[in-house]
Amino acid sequence: MSGPAGYIGASASITAEDVPALYEGAKFYSPAVGDANRSSITSWLAGLLDRNGPVPLLRVEAVAPETPCVSVCVLGSGSAMADLPPAGDEFEMAVRQIERLQRVEFGAVYPLAAATISALVAVVTAAQLRVPLLDADGMGRTFALIHHTAMHLSGVSPTPLAAVGPTGESVLVEVPAGPRADRMLRANVDTVGGWAALAAYPTTAGVLRRAALPGTVSRIANVGRLLLDRTDPDVLVTRLGTITGCRRLARGRIAELEHLSRPSDVTIPAHPSSLVVEETGGLGRQLRIELRSEIVAVFADGALIAGAPDLIGLLDVSRGVLATLDSLEPGDLVDVLVTPADAVWYSPRGMEMVGMASHGIPLAHPRRR
Amino acid sequence: MRRTSTLSITLGELARIQPLAGAESHLADPSRKVEQVVLAETFDRLRRCTPHVLVVLHDEAATGGWSLAAALHLAWERNLSAVVVSRTVAGGASVALAERLHMSLIVIDDDPIDIALQLAGQVSAPAAARALRQARLAEQLAEQTGIRGVLGVLNRELQHVPVALVVGGVVVAGQSAALTDRPQVRQLEVEVHAPGERSAARLIAAVPLPGPAAVDQVESLLRLARPSLQAAWAQSRLDTATRAAHEQAAFGLLRRLPQASSGEAAEIEVPAWTSELGWQVGEANRAVWLAPLRPSGEPPAEITYLIRASWQRGHSTWPLVAEGDGWISWHSGTDPDDVTALRRALAGFRDSAVAHRLAIGIGRAHPGVGGLMRSVAEARLAAHVAREGGPGAVQWFDQVGANAALAWLPTTEIAQVADLCLEDLMAAKDRAALVQTVLAVLDSGGSLSQASQRLGVHRNTVLARLARARQLGLTYEEPGQRLALHVLCYALTSLWSETGTEHAQPA
């Protein structure tokens, strides 16, 4: 790649060659996710794009305001998806159900979160439905619950939504209050196969112009290209910084993995644990990294230096790749990277929803002190 | 009311009494004062703490490793004294962070609320807490029966305050660091009198300054230790028979040390068990050998007891070891030329020496264990020489020289040789005068005038006696026999003068 990474742009499209970069970039924005179904999902998507042709990637402004749009994502655990792979029509079925319910035909698809497999399945869905993909999403990274979106903050309801499992069974949910939808869905996800294809937030492009986070799909493609480049970690961090605003908090060696440091929280589906990293060089600080379903806080010598909704990731320095949280071992040399989330998450309502307090850490965010 | 009652209690003091005595303490600075105890449920409460507060984490503020890390950081920011937290929260990394921030961390197993309440009570009444601590120390001291044990308890209790028991400038037990002069340290002394002793031992503690409540506290703790020390002393004096055996065995062990160590110049470290006996092996060790005029094998235990009683009068730390045909003692000090204490002791012992018919030899001063052994050998030699001087005689090795060799001659056996080889001479009536004259001539290197002067007789008399001696077999002029005859004459003369059986009659 020559020169600084550029914006793919409204007229660009996603081809089979972009799939590896999309996958890597999506991983950057959801560092907790493992690589369990990497090859199956990427080869599936690449095959689709080869057969159906490239998927157009459009800026929201480039689409007529009245165009109906719907978001898709994967609900449930990634490892369940690896155990019970998609039959292939789940996402299309989910979208079709809402089309039938609302008697509309969606003119564009967008990812609920431009991260994890959800970013890829949005491309899959767009390819299957032969509609463009919007260069926007609802989270700009991943959060745990489906109402943790910019759309929800702008008053767009997630329902009606449809969840289709690999068993072919589906759930249709309609709730007046958005947060209730997640609860109802989680109760059903196990039953329909451990994961489900979700179609939600049916709205129009006009609403999305103000409610969605723009440019997030092209961003993961660009980030993914950088990550695939396999350069020196220092260069990589600098390059990532120009695209994502990420910076290195510290470089250190993992000293200790503490599990279950506090009783599990019922609302966030994850086991809390923490990671102790001894900073090499610099001040030699002791970093404590708190893990839930993602990294939610970083303490340096006990002082909070980064926390949710910041996106915090670990870069395996010796291999120059992102470290997934299930692959960490004491002795690993890691860079602790922090990337600011989209601005909407630092608003009072955003912080209330996805800030550290939601993970049981009642401390003021370092950006707000 | 003593001044101590108004001083804040320190972290070190709190950690010594229940409930924290049973906790796992990682104290960065035990001398930190604790002015208040705060039970913190939230981080807001932590932020409102004032310096010198001991904070007990609870509830929200103790939800995991991260909360302890954040609390430690806040405590560091707020200059708090210590953080107390339940064991479920504290891991190895937390301890490491506490050390990094130089913040005291105490890990408890009990309910934080109970602990906080108890601590609050202790902090609000420091005098009561100190009394509790003293009572606990008194209990521990009472359990100790040895001097080293007592000093061990003191040094364990008074962390960062080295304590030593000193007798005459020499550390008998404890940490010698107490004696070194350092800035910001005040030395504290408490006299300890052994029962019926003139010379006193001193407990010396080096108290770092400025340390809150330290000096008064330490002094009262040292005073507490006094009876235990006296008891330990008395105990060790009580069973003299055991003690004699103990000392004898210990001295044997000490003697083998220089042989065991290969390097000749290598300094042999003084074993710690010597201090338990009250022995000192210092920079200058001067040995004393108390020898009976007529050695008759191992002295009976009763004699050893009597000798010990009079020798150790006023010098309880001076050892007395029964060894072969006498007793070994020694005096240690820093100045090898300082013999005033020894001279005074000898003067005091003179009557006993005469009564028990003892001669006393004194070695030179040498450093270390090896030096002590050398001094013992010298003293023994000097004691043999001293025997010539009769009961109560004192011989300093410095003044003996080569003559010491003569003291070792087995005069009795040599005299028996004379009976066999010089039959004629031994049969003569005037044998004593003859032998004495030949000895005088030989001593004078053959000079008749000198010999006659020494004997107080006319030169012709000397000549006449020599002629007669030659006739009787004392052919002293023959070079091959001269040494043998010289020794013979010496042995006979000293034997006769000792027994008083023969008197040379002036002709």
PDB file of N, CA, C and O in Angstrom, chain B residues 99 184 294 322:
ATOM      1  N   GLU B  99       3.790  -2.356  46.937  1.00  0.00           N
ATOM      2  CA  GLU B  99       5.223  -2.129  47.153  1.00  0.00           C
ATOM      3  C   GLU B  99       5.731  -1.037  46.224  1.00  0.00           C
ATOM      4  O   GLU B  99       6.534  -0.197  46.608  1.00  0.00           O
ATOM      5  N   GLN B 184      20.381  10.592  62.818  1.00  0.00           N
ATOM      6  CA  GLN B 184      18.932  10.389  62.932  1.00  0.00           C
ATOM      7  C   GLN B 184      18.594   9.174  63.795  1.00  0.00           C
ATOM      8  O   GLN B 184      17.553   8.572  63.637  1.00  0.00           O
ATOM      9  N   ARG B 294      50.827 -28.389  93.079  1.00  0.00           N
ATOM     10  CA  ARG B 294      51.128 -29.815  92.865  1.00  0.00           C
ATOM     11  C   ARG B 294      49.991 -30.422  92.065  1.00  0.00           C
ATOM     12  O   ARG B 294      48.963 -30.794  92.632  1.00  0.00           O
ATOM     13  N   ALA B 322      37.360 -25.818  83.683  1.00  0.00           N
ATOM     14  CA  ALA B 322      38.294 -26.792  84.237  1.00  0.00           C
ATOM     15  C   ALA B 322      38.965 -27.487  83.076  1.00  0.00           C
ATOM     16  O   ALA B 322      38.304 -27.977  82.164  1.00  0.00           O
TER      17      ALA B 322
END
